[in-house]
Tab-separated table of C-alpha atoms in Angstrom:
chain	number	residue	atom	x	y	z
A	1	MET	CA	30.399	98.691	24.380
A	2	PHE	CA	34.122	100.533	23.816
A	3	GLY	CA	34.881	99.852	28.033
A	4	LYS	CA	33.979	96.487	26.836
A	5	LEU	CA	36.630	96.329	23.689
A	6	VAL	CA	39.243	98.818	25.882
A	7	LYS	CA	38.704	95.395	28.859
A	8	LEU	CA	39.120	92.994	26.335
A	9	GLU	CA	42.988	94.591	24.230
A	10	PHE	CA	43.834	94.912	27.901
A	11	LYS	CA	43.624	91.697	28.763
A	12	GLU	CA	44.682	89.850	24.892
A	13	THR	CA	48.027	92.276	25.960
A	14	ALA	CA	48.207	92.125	29.069
A	15	LYS	CA	50.428	88.461	29.759
A	16	THR	CA	52.726	89.314	27.365
A	17	MET	CA	53.683	92.903	28.588
A	18	LEU	CA	53.077	92.200	31.949
A	19	LEU	CA	56.094	88.671	31.834
A	20	ALA	CA	58.766	91.959	29.664
A	21	TYR	CA	58.154	93.957	32.951
A	22	ILE	CA	58.534	90.879	34.635
A	23	PHE	CA	61.724	89.415	33.600
A	24	LEU	CA	63.189	92.690	32.500
A	25	ALA	CA	62.582	93.037	36.708
A	26	ILE	CA	64.673	89.821	37.334
A	27	LEU	CA	67.233	90.224	35.087
A	28	GLY	CA	67.360	93.582	37.118
A	29	LEU	CA	67.549	92.239	41.042
A	30	LEU	CA	69.296	89.383	39.425
A	31	ALA	CA	72.114	92.419	38.658
A	32	TYR	CA	71.990	94.111	41.417
A	33	GLY	CA	72.236	91.692	43.969
A	34	LEU	CA	75.577	90.298	41.933
A	35	SER	CA	76.750	94.534	42.421
A	36	PHE	CA	77.359	93.735	46.143
A	37	THR	CA	79.327	90.133	45.004
A	38	ASN	CA	82.823	89.947	43.767
A	39	ILE	CA	82.383	88.340	40.476
A	40	SER	CA	81.928	91.942	38.646
A	41	ALA	CA	82.632	89.823	35.201
A	42	ALA	CA	78.617	87.994	35.791
A	43	THR	CA	77.077	91.884	36.876
A	44	GLY	CA	78.927	93.457	33.879
A	45	ILE	CA	77.122	90.867	31.527
A	46	LEU	CA	73.407	90.853	33.726
A	47	VAL	CA	74.075	94.914	34.067
A	48	PHE	CA	74.464	95.141	30.086
A	49	LEU	CA	71.900	92.011	29.215
A	50	PHE	CA	69.350	93.741	31.915
A	51	VAL	CA	69.907	97.685	29.917
A	52	PHE	CA	69.940	95.786	26.135
A	53	SER	CA	66.600	94.203	27.587
A	54	ALA	CA	65.440	97.532	28.683
A	55	VAL	CA	66.027	99.626	25.257
A	56	VAL	CA	64.852	96.773	23.393
A	57	ILE	CA	61.419	96.421	25.451
A	58	GLY	CA	61.082	100.067	24.834
A	59	ILE	CA	61.703	99.568	21.140
A	60	VAL	CA	59.977	96.826	20.213
A	61	THR	CA	56.418	97.338	21.983
A	62	GLY	CA	55.104	99.284	19.920
A	63	LEU	CA	56.532	96.961	16.342
A	64	LEU	CA	54.275	94.624	18.003
A	65	MET	CA	51.672	96.800	19.423
A	66	ALA	CA	51.334	97.177	15.677
A	67	LEU	CA	51.490	93.833	14.666
A	68	ARG	CA	49.534	92.822	16.575
A	69	PHE	CA	47.071	95.507	14.907
A	70	ASN	CA	47.958	93.906	11.805
A	71	LYS	CA	46.917	90.282	13.007
A	72	THR	CA	43.250	90.849	15.063
A	73	MET	CA	42.220	93.196	12.397
A	74	PHE	CA	43.292	91.723	9.257
A	75	SER	CA	44.961	88.167	9.233
A	76	SER	CA	41.996	85.788	9.261
A	77	GLN	CA	41.372	86.775	13.466
A	78	GLY	CA	39.636	89.946	11.902
A	79	TYR	CA	36.850	88.060	11.362
A	80	LEU	CA	35.929	87.975	14.379
A	81	THR	CA	36.743	91.106	15.218
A	82	HIS	CA	34.365	93.141	11.771
A	83	THR	CA	31.621	90.984	12.757
A	84	LEU	CA	31.460	92.215	16.551
A	85	PRO	CA	28.135	95.029	17.139
A	86	VAL	CA	30.666	98.309	18.216
A	87	THR	CA	31.775	100.910	15.299
A	88	PRO	CA	35.566	101.111	12.889
A	89	THR	CA	36.445	103.671	15.455
A	90	GLN	CA	35.700	101.861	18.520
A	91	LEU	CA	37.718	99.233	17.763
A	92	TYR	CA	40.851	101.227	16.634
A	93	LEU	CA	40.641	104.276	18.918
A	94	SER	CA	40.697	100.664	21.740
A	95	LYS	CA	43.187	98.624	20.442
A	96	ILE	CA	45.417	102.544	19.496
A	97	LEU	CA	44.976	103.677	23.063
A	98	VAL	CA	45.786	100.408	24.951
A	99	ALA	CA	48.447	100.020	22.455
A	100	PHE	CA	49.859	103.635	23.670
A	101	PHE	CA	49.629	103.041	27.118
A	102	TRP	CA	52.332	99.948	26.169
A	103	ASN	CA	53.665	102.395	24.600
A	104	VAL	CA	54.932	104.716	27.192
A	105	VAL	CA	55.262	102.465	30.218
A	106	SER	CA	57.699	100.433	28.087
A	107	PHE	CA	60.329	103.087	27.273
A	108	PHE	CA	59.458	104.777	30.501
A	109	ALA	CA	60.557	101.475	32.181
A	110	ALA	CA	63.609	101.950	29.869
A	111	VAL	CA	64.105	105.093	30.787
A	112	LEU	CA	64.232	104.222	34.186
A	113	SER	CA	66.123	101.080	33.742
A	114	VAL	CA	68.637	103.149	32.402
A	115	PHE	CA	68.737	106.028	35.364
A	116	ALA	CA	68.192	102.670	37.796
A	117	VAL	CA	72.019	101.830	36.192
A	118	LEU	CA	73.508	104.642	36.654
A	119	LYS	CA	72.346	104.862	40.420
A	120	ILE	CA	73.802	101.586	41.103
A	121	SER	CA	77.019	101.909	39.410
A	122	GLY	CA	77.698	105.093	40.807
A	123	ALA	CA	77.428	106.840	37.531
A	124	TRP	CA	74.677	109.168	38.650
A	125	ASP	CA	76.050	111.951	40.045
A	126	GLU	CA	78.128	112.089	37.470
A	127	PHE	CA	75.597	112.282	35.185
A	128	ILE	CA	73.892	114.721	36.439
A	129	LEU	CA	76.727	117.388	36.993
A	130	GLU	CA	77.040	116.753	32.631
A	131	ILE	CA	73.306	117.515	32.124
A	132	MET	CA	73.287	120.317	34.710
A	133	ASP	CA	77.054	122.118	33.622
A	134	GLU	CA	75.146	122.006	29.980
A	135	ILE	CA	71.416	123.437	30.705
A	136	GLY	CA	72.837	125.050	33.780
A	137	MET	CA	71.186	124.282	37.670
A	138	THR	CA	68.260	124.107	37.484
A	139	PRO	CA	67.080	122.711	34.475
A	140	PRO	CA	63.412	125.371	32.796
A	141	THR	CA	60.930	123.268	33.937
A	142	GLY	CA	58.818	124.346	30.347
A	143	LEU	CA	61.292	122.505	28.405
A	144	ILE	CA	61.903	118.950	30.530
A	145	ILE	CA	56.984	119.844	30.121
A	146	LEU	CA	57.920	119.789	26.492
A	147	PHE	CA	60.997	117.498	26.268
A	148	VAL	CA	57.971	114.427	27.638
A	149	CYS	CA	54.914	115.919	25.397
A	150	ALA	CA	57.318	115.265	22.327
A	151	ILE	CA	57.828	111.561	23.726
A	152	LEU	CA	54.439	110.705	24.000
A	153	VAL	CA	54.058	112.267	20.290
A	154	SER	CA	55.991	110.445	19.021
A	155	LEU	CA	54.993	107.312	20.646
A	156	PHE	CA	51.872	108.232	19.334
A	157	THR	CA	52.330	108.904	15.982
A	158	PHE	CA	54.230	106.239	15.084
A	159	LEU	CA	50.966	104.267	16.292
A	160	VAL	CA	49.259	106.206	13.802
A	161	SER	CA	51.671	105.487	11.095
A	162	THR	CA	52.364	102.220	11.511
A	163	PHE	CA	48.585	101.645	11.663
A	164	PHE	CA	47.742	103.647	9.092
A	165	ALA	CA	50.222	101.637	6.934
A	166	CYS	CA	48.818	97.959	8.009
A	167	THR	CA	45.217	99.598	7.677
A	168	ILE	CA	45.565	100.539	3.078
A	169	CYS	CA	46.872	97.809	3.021
A	170	ASN	CA	44.272	96.230	3.491
A	171	THR	CA	42.033	97.610	0.920
A	172	SER	CA	41.180	96.990	-2.624
A	173	ARG	CA	43.811	99.001	-4.464
A	174	PHE	CA	46.623	98.296	-2.132
A	175	GLN	CA	45.873	94.345	-1.348
A	176	GLY	CA	48.587	93.191	-4.173
A	177	LEU	CA	51.215	94.945	-2.281
A	178	GLY	CA	50.633	91.612	-0.030
A	179	SER	CA	52.445	90.856	3.556
A	180	ALA	CA	55.578	93.350	2.979
A	181	GLY	CA	52.568	96.461	2.294
A	182	PRO	CA	53.029	98.142	5.801
A	183	ILE	CA	56.751	97.678	5.600
A	184	VAL	CA	57.050	99.916	1.905
A	185	ILE	CA	54.190	102.222	2.892
A	186	TYR	CA	55.050	103.346	6.754
A	187	LEU	CA	58.759	103.859	5.719
A	188	LEU	CA	56.841	105.632	2.045
A	189	THR	CA	55.038	108.084	4.476
A	190	SER	CA	57.678	108.466	7.381
A	191	THR	CA	60.402	109.921	4.216
A	192	ILE	CA	58.024	112.458	3.382
A	193	LEU	CA	56.382	113.193	6.129
A	194	GLN	CA	60.761	114.152	6.853
A	195	ILE	CA	60.280	116.164	3.615
A	196	ILE	CA	57.416	117.573	4.631
A	197	SER	CA	58.725	118.433	8.245
A	198	VAL	CA	61.551	120.079	6.965
A	199	ILE	CA	60.232	121.845	3.719
A	200	GLY	CA	57.847	123.557	6.696
A	201	THR	CA	60.994	123.684	9.208
A	202	VAL	CA	61.634	126.287	6.581
A	203	PHE	CA	59.333	128.055	4.352
A	204	ILE	CA	57.275	128.444	6.834
A	205	PRO	CA	57.625	132.371	8.505
A	206	LEU	CA	57.937	130.664	12.571
A	207	THR	CA	60.229	130.749	14.552
A	208	LEU	CA	61.417	130.294	18.259
A	209	PHE	CA	64.695	131.905	19.883
A	210	VAL	CA	66.436	129.947	22.564
A	211	ASN	CA	69.710	130.647	23.893
A	212	GLU	CA	72.424	129.209	25.219
A	213	LYS	CA	70.864	127.205	28.337
A	214	LEU	CA	67.902	126.148	26.124
A	215	LYS	CA	65.353	128.653	27.835
A	216	ILE	CA	63.258	130.481	24.873
A	217	GLU	CA	63.853	133.537	24.408
A	218	SER	CA	62.312	134.321	22.197
A	219	PHE	CA	59.086	134.420	19.241
A	220	SER	CA	59.123	135.985	16.191
A	221	ILE	CA	56.790	135.513	13.013
A	222	SER	CA	60.151	135.322	10.282
A	223	PHE	CA	62.280	132.836	8.593
A	224	PRO	CA	64.441	130.675	10.670
A	225	TYR	CA	66.830	130.329	8.649
A	226	LYS	CA	68.207	133.016	6.140
A	227	ILE	CA	70.423	131.576	2.745
A	228	SER	CA	72.989	134.088	3.047
A	229	ASP	CA	73.407	132.455	7.591
A	230	ILE	CA	73.982	129.155	6.378
A	231	LEU	CA	75.957	130.031	3.860
A	232	ASN	CA	78.311	132.190	6.195
A	233	GLU	CA	77.341	128.737	8.497
A	234	SER	CA	76.470	132.114	11.271
A	235	ILE	CA	76.095	131.607	14.212
A	236	THR	CA	74.051	133.396	16.516
A	237	THR	CA	73.918	132.473	20.249
A	238	LYS	CA	69.735	132.691	20.140
A	239	ALA	CA	69.249	129.373	18.380
A	240	PRO	CA	66.684	129.475	15.576
A	241	ILE	CA	63.813	126.734	15.338
A	242	GLY	CA	61.700	126.639	12.962
A	243	ILE	CA	58.152	125.893	13.830
A	244	GLY	CA	56.364	125.677	11.002
A	245	GLY	CA	58.063	122.212	10.437
A	246	VAL	CA	56.800	121.229	13.581
A	247	ILE	CA	52.873	122.208	13.392
A	248	LEU	CA	53.024	120.737	9.635
A	249	ILE	CA	54.194	117.175	10.624
A	250	TYR	CA	51.177	117.060	13.191
A	251	ALA	CA	48.413	118.524	10.829
A	252	MET	CA	49.703	115.204	9.301
A	253	TYR	CA	49.444	113.254	11.489
A	254	ILE	CA	45.883	114.067	12.299
A	255	LEU	CA	45.025	113.946	8.211
A	256	ILE	CA	46.507	110.147	8.537
A	257	PHE	CA	44.570	109.488	11.953
A	258	VAL	CA	41.505	110.609	10.498
A	259	PHE	CA	42.453	109.192	7.231
A	260	THR	CA	42.794	105.423	8.379
A	261	LEU	CA	40.195	106.150	10.366
A	262	LYS	CA	38.050	106.673	7.026
A	263	LEU	CA	39.502	104.329	5.349
A	264	LEU	CA	38.313	101.500	8.171
A	265	LYS	CA	35.028	102.465	7.910
A	266	LYS	CA	34.164	102.449	3.868
A	267	LYS	CA	37.053	101.049	2.616
A	268	VAL	CA	38.713	98.139	4.320
A	269	CYS	CA	37.880	94.379	2.483
A	270	ILE	CA	39.560	91.236	5.696
A	271	LYS	CA	40.855	88.589	2.414
B	1	MET	CA	7.304	85.735	7.680
B	2	GLY	CA	8.566	90.036	6.494
B	3	THR	CA	11.209	90.565	4.318
B	4	LEU	CA	14.260	90.458	6.193
B	5	MET	CA	17.051	91.227	3.221
B	6	GLU	CA	16.831	93.034	0.373
B	7	ILE	CA	19.856	93.129	-2.607
B	8	LYS	CA	19.779	96.111	-5.315
B	9	ASP	CA	21.896	96.259	-7.401
B	10	LEU	CA	24.685	95.213	-5.447
B	11	THR	CA	28.065	94.916	-7.789
B	12	LYS	CA	31.660	93.963	-5.969
B	13	ARG	CA	34.228	94.858	-8.122
B	14	TYR	CA	38.668	93.849	-7.347
B	15	GLY	CA	40.029	96.531	-9.090
B	16	HIS	CA	39.099	95.722	-12.380
B	17	LYS	CA	37.525	92.332	-12.104
B	18	THR	CA	33.820	92.429	-11.030
B	19	VAL	CA	32.636	89.407	-8.599
B	20	LEU	CA	29.176	90.285	-8.076
B	21	ASP	CA	27.355	91.941	-10.712
B	22	ASN	CA	24.764	94.025	-10.370
B	23	ILE	CA	22.466	91.502	-7.731
B	24	SER	CA	18.934	92.339	-6.670
B	25	LEU	CA	17.130	89.853	-4.407
B	26	SER	CA	15.235	89.753	-1.560
B	27	LEU	CA	14.524	87.436	1.529
B	28	GLU	CA	12.273	86.224	4.120
B	29	SER	CA	13.049	85.288	7.314
B	30	GLY	CA	11.935	81.635	9.017
B	31	LYS	CA	13.570	80.357	5.432
B	32	ILE	CA	16.903	77.432	4.857
B	33	VAL	CA	18.344	78.877	1.618
B	34	GLY	CA	21.263	76.840	-0.307
B	35	LEU	CA	23.965	79.662	-1.446
B	36	LEU	CA	25.392	77.154	-4.426
B	37	GLY	CA	28.277	77.725	-7.528
B	38	PRO	CA	31.593	76.891	-8.518
B	39	ASN	CA	34.489	78.415	-7.135
B	40	GLY	CA	35.036	81.765	-7.017
B	41	CYS	CA	31.584	82.560	-7.722
B	42	GLY	CA	31.350	85.536	-5.274
B	43	LYS	CA	28.901	83.000	-3.019
B	44	THR	CA	32.036	84.188	-0.162
B	45	THR	CA	32.125	88.341	-1.305
B	46	LEU	CA	27.964	87.790	-1.531
B	47	MET	CA	28.652	86.763	2.676
B	48	LYS	CA	31.728	89.419	3.802
B	49	VAL	CA	29.413	91.868	1.400
B	50	LEU	CA	26.380	91.225	4.538
B	51	THR	CA	28.369	90.837	7.267
B	52	GLY	CA	30.000	94.418	6.672
B	53	LEU	CA	33.521	92.987	6.319
B	54	ILE	CA	33.927	94.598	2.663
B	55	LYS	CA	31.992	97.847	2.889
B	56	ASP	CA	33.615	98.959	-0.815
B	57	TYR	CA	30.653	97.747	-2.897
B	58	THR	CA	27.865	99.948	-4.687
B	59	GLY	CA	24.266	99.185	-4.888
B	60	THR	CA	21.930	98.916	-1.834
B	61	VAL	CA	22.023	96.136	1.555
B	62	LEU	CA	19.879	95.772	3.737
B	63	ILE	CA	19.587	93.947	6.424
B	64	ASP	CA	16.227	93.915	8.697
B	65	GLY	CA	16.073	97.634	7.077
B	66	GLN	CA	19.205	98.485	7.869
B	67	GLU	CA	22.368	98.599	5.704
B	68	PRO	CA	25.783	96.370	7.355
B	69	GLY	CA	26.785	98.157	10.150
B	70	VAL	CA	26.457	97.806	14.559
B	71	TYR	CA	22.759	96.756	14.246
B	72	THR	CA	23.286	94.274	11.783
B	73	LYS	CA	26.593	92.387	13.612
B	74	SER	CA	24.288	92.267	16.501
B	75	ILE	CA	21.414	90.335	14.940
B	76	ILE	CA	23.542	87.933	12.392
B	77	SER	CA	24.933	85.222	12.936
B	78	TYR	CA	28.084	84.202	11.113
B	79	LEU	CA	30.553	81.293	10.005
B	80	PRO	CA	33.327	81.624	7.895
B	81	ASP	CA	34.562	79.783	6.515
B	82	LYS	CA	38.185	79.686	7.828
B	83	GLU	CA	38.471	79.535	11.507
B	84	TYR	CA	39.387	82.787	13.679
B	85	PHE	CA	41.457	81.889	16.412
B	86	SER	CA	44.443	83.287	18.492
B	87	GLY	CA	45.950	79.450	19.175
B	88	ASN	CA	46.525	80.815	23.068
B	89	LYS	CA	42.975	81.216	23.349
B	90	ARG	CA	40.681	77.795	24.696
B	91	PRO	CA	36.897	77.824	24.313
B	92	SER	CA	35.773	78.500	27.373
B	93	ASP	CA	37.889	81.844	26.831
B	94	MET	CA	35.582	81.738	23.318
B	95	PHE	CA	31.872	81.919	25.263
B	96	ASP	CA	33.654	84.430	28.122
B	97	LEU	CA	34.166	86.892	23.932
B	98	PHE	CA	30.686	85.986	22.847
B	99	GLU	CA	28.214	86.564	25.954
B	100	GLU	CA	30.195	90.179	26.727
B	101	PHE	CA	30.126	91.715	23.216
B	102	TYR	CA	26.323	89.844	21.806
B	103	THR	CA	23.031	89.845	23.857
B	104	ASP	CA	22.112	86.754	22.173
B	105	PHE	CA	24.334	84.227	23.323
B	106	ASP	CA	23.579	81.007	25.029
B	107	ARG	CA	26.048	79.567	26.933
B	108	LYS	CA	24.107	76.546	27.893
B	109	LYS	CA	23.272	76.037	24.648
B	110	ALA	CA	26.909	76.318	23.298
B	111	GLU	CA	28.692	74.253	26.607
B	112	ASN	CA	25.502	71.592	25.342
B	113	MET	CA	26.813	71.251	21.844
B	114	LEU	CA	30.336	71.175	23.006
B	115	VAL	CA	29.896	67.940	25.078
B	116	ASP	CA	27.862	66.357	21.634
B	117	PHE	CA	30.397	66.925	19.445
B	118	ASP	CA	33.143	65.955	22.691
B	119	LEU	CA	35.536	67.969	22.276
B	120	ASP	CA	37.228	70.414	25.713
B	121	PRO	CA	36.530	73.593	26.742
B	122	MET	CA	39.726	74.189	28.847
B	123	GLN	CA	41.651	72.586	24.964
B	124	LYS	CA	43.718	75.672	23.961
B	125	MET	CA	43.535	76.393	20.205
B	126	LYS	CA	46.910	75.543	18.724
B	127	THR	CA	46.302	71.500	19.775
B	128	MET	CA	43.083	71.376	18.092
B	129	SER	CA	42.429	69.879	15.091
B	130	LEU	CA	40.963	72.436	12.346
B	131	GLY	CA	38.025	70.003	12.391
B	132	MET	CA	37.165	70.508	16.274
B	133	GLN	CA	38.277	73.978	15.648
B	134	GLU	CA	35.094	74.406	12.978
B	135	LYS	CA	32.545	72.466	15.132
B	136	LEU	CA	33.988	75.502	18.346
B	137	GLN	CA	32.875	77.553	15.854
B	138	ILE	CA	29.703	76.518	14.481
B	139	ALA	CA	28.500	75.828	18.200
B	140	LEU	CA	29.463	79.380	18.679
B	141	VAL	CA	27.363	80.950	16.352
B	142	MET	CA	24.527	78.951	16.416
B	143	ALA	CA	25.046	79.116	20.244
B	144	ARG	CA	23.562	82.579	19.663
B	145	ASN	CA	18.918	83.213	18.694
B	146	ALA	CA	20.623	85.923	16.364
B	147	LYS	CA	17.537	86.657	13.378
B	148	VAL	CA	20.200	85.732	10.367
B	149	TYR	CA	22.917	83.332	10.164
B	150	LEU	CA	25.773	83.634	7.455
B	151	LEU	CA	27.054	80.183	7.510
B	152	ASP	CA	30.344	79.793	4.604
B	153	GLU	CA	30.482	76.206	3.823
B	154	PRO	CA	29.778	74.899	7.502
B	155	LEU	CA	30.766	71.348	6.816
B	156	GLY	CA	34.341	72.150	4.756
B	157	GLY	CA	36.227	70.518	6.684
B	158	ILE	CA	34.395	67.917	8.371
B	159	ASP	CA	34.533	64.324	8.277
B	160	PRO	CA	31.798	62.335	6.729
B	161	LEU	CA	30.370	60.974	9.095
B	162	SER	CA	30.564	64.259	11.393
B	163	ARG	CA	28.296	66.143	9.029
B	164	ASP	CA	24.515	64.889	9.893
B	165	LYS	CA	25.981	65.975	13.538
B	166	ILE	CA	26.522	68.759	12.516
B	167	LEU	CA	23.617	69.453	10.230
B	168	ASN	CA	21.349	68.092	13.468
B	169	THR	CA	23.146	70.853	15.365
B	170	ILE	CA	22.365	74.110	12.280
B	171	LEU	CA	18.682	72.967	12.486
B	172	ARG	CA	18.084	71.886	15.982
B	173	ASN	CA	19.640	75.443	17.485
B	174	TYR	CA	18.996	78.185	14.399
B	175	SER	CA	15.384	80.194	16.148
B	176	GLU	CA	12.725	78.847	14.172
B	177	ASN	CA	12.402	82.655	13.200
B	178	ALA	CA	15.663	82.981	11.722
B	179	LEU	CA	16.846	82.861	7.804
B	180	VAL	CA	19.722	81.206	7.630
B	181	ILE	CA	22.079	81.135	4.396
B	182	ILE	CA	24.241	78.089	3.670
B	183	SER	CA	26.594	78.663	1.006
B	184	THR	CA	28.307	74.862	0.329
B	185	HIS	CA	30.164	72.580	-2.175
B	186	LEU	CA	28.574	69.261	-0.072
B	187	ILE	CA	25.145	70.140	-2.020
B	188	HIS	CA	24.163	66.802	-1.396
B	189	ASP	CA	25.049	66.247	2.288
B	190	VAL	CA	22.243	69.469	2.406
B	191	GLU	CA	20.091	70.161	-0.259
B	192	THR	CA	16.716	68.248	2.119
B	193	ILE	CA	17.473	71.206	4.395
B	194	PHE	CA	17.012	74.164	1.635
B	195	ASP	CA	13.960	75.627	1.535
B	196	SER	CA	15.381	77.554	-2.129
B	197	VAL	CA	18.046	77.928	-3.502
B	198	LEU	CA	20.175	80.923	-5.049
B	199	MET	CA	22.845	80.294	-7.876
B	200	ILE	CA	25.859	82.520	-8.045
B	201	ARG	CA	27.665	82.370	-11.640
B	202	ARG	CA	30.614	84.872	-12.625
B	203	GLY	CA	29.460	87.285	-9.954
B	204	ASN	CA	25.697	87.403	-11.345
B	205	LEU	CA	22.622	85.608	-10.104
B	206	ILE	CA	21.609	82.866	-12.405
B	207	VAL	CA	18.795	81.020	-9.784
B	208	ASN	CA	16.767	82.647	-7.062
B	209	LYS	CA	14.371	79.813	-6.833
B	210	GLN	CA	11.762	77.534	-4.231
B	211	VAL	CA	13.229	74.214	-3.743
B	212	ASP	CA	9.983	72.484	-4.438
B	213	GLU	CA	9.382	74.748	-7.602
B	214	ILE	CA	12.598	73.474	-8.921
B	215	ARG	CA	11.632	69.461	-8.112
B	216	ALA	CA	8.448	69.974	-9.552
B	217	GLU	CA	9.802	72.029	-12.563
B	218	SER	CA	12.129	70.051	-13.595
B	219	GLY	CA	12.079	66.413	-11.838
B	220	LYS	CA	15.627	66.042	-10.451
B	221	SER	CA	17.643	66.552	-6.920
B	222	ILE	CA	19.359	69.592	-6.505
B	223	GLU	CA	22.092	68.532	-6.910
B	224	GLU	CA	21.201	67.024	-10.670
B	225	PHE	CA	19.519	70.809	-11.195
B	226	PHE	CA	23.057	72.433	-10.433
B	227	LYS	CA	25.124	69.787	-12.926
B	228	GLU	CA	22.662	70.919	-15.245
B	229	VAL	CA	22.856	73.907	-14.939
B	230	PHE	CA	26.291	74.293	-14.305
């Protein structure tokens, strides 16, 4: 049944997402075509529209997926969704998996669009040179992998927290918050998580030291920042990164993920 | 005809408000049961508990020996009191979906009902009236060969002319060994098909009797008896 749910979810979302990508591709092709003419104003507007649309699609996809989750799970459509012979876990996982897929595709579509514009406009080499200048001629592979992983994780955690906000607002205790409830809960959760992250970063004695080329130099079980260093604003060549906050925040996201599943299994009431 | 549904001490609260108060009953297969009561008495809440839409209740609910879950959802065919379609869907899309998820869904039966109701399988939901959507929902629900049919206000948005057609559809299409629970305000239109009735007032089950018994004891129709009780 899980496979059927994933298939259904793809079918339901593919039309909107593919239309958005086709729109983006057409804008890109038009801008590319016009770049060979002398109509520079039109080209400029199209390039702007192309980049703007790419960025909007990249940002809005996650939001659209959260809205779809809320609509199919907790509006009148939830009467069908929750009476299908599947478990709440299967429902949740199928939805978050497909939402994550589109989120990743949209994000990379946005990044590739910006790169394409840089390449076509000739600014690509300048852009690359600037990065090389900052971090050395060969960017550290570890850092690139870490960067991509961080993006993927943040795209996923956005979905985890928005799905959680929608779910908790459909339990008896929080139903009174109304349609603004999920937004309030999401903002509240994000704020609390940020505070926890800062506390974890400063007060958990786990520190990574990276050099000016952003290469990891060493790892130490010590506090990343000493109060005296902060007060004196002393900067060393080895920048400390407190990873306690990162670990703590991901632990919190795992808890939120598990808690959402528990709510779906035991506490949710469809209005 | 064995016991298909067993409810013991079922209580559901919304905050401090008790919507279902210690309800206990058991229902057999092969019966059509009327679930009656004024607005807000807890009929829909009871249906939602049975379908698994409400999970935070206390007490025991067993359907075919199992608590509401994947198995019970596979044997319950539920008609909610609202339409659950997305606007850009067509009846044929809904048939595909039901065929995919419910092994007991009979597509041919659903298509025939659609013809009876004068509905176009390719018409988009957003262009359908509420009544048309309700008819489609009834076709979907009754095209399943389910063990339990839970019909919440099946005649609610249907015009008086079509009500007989809907009732006939229900009677023609439910499996004989199934348990059918119909919640309704329109008692007069439906009472002839009930085997027994449950009456709920403010979350309490106050009547659980056979229709013949009520008629013999009170000498009244179910609608008259209902008015007397409430």
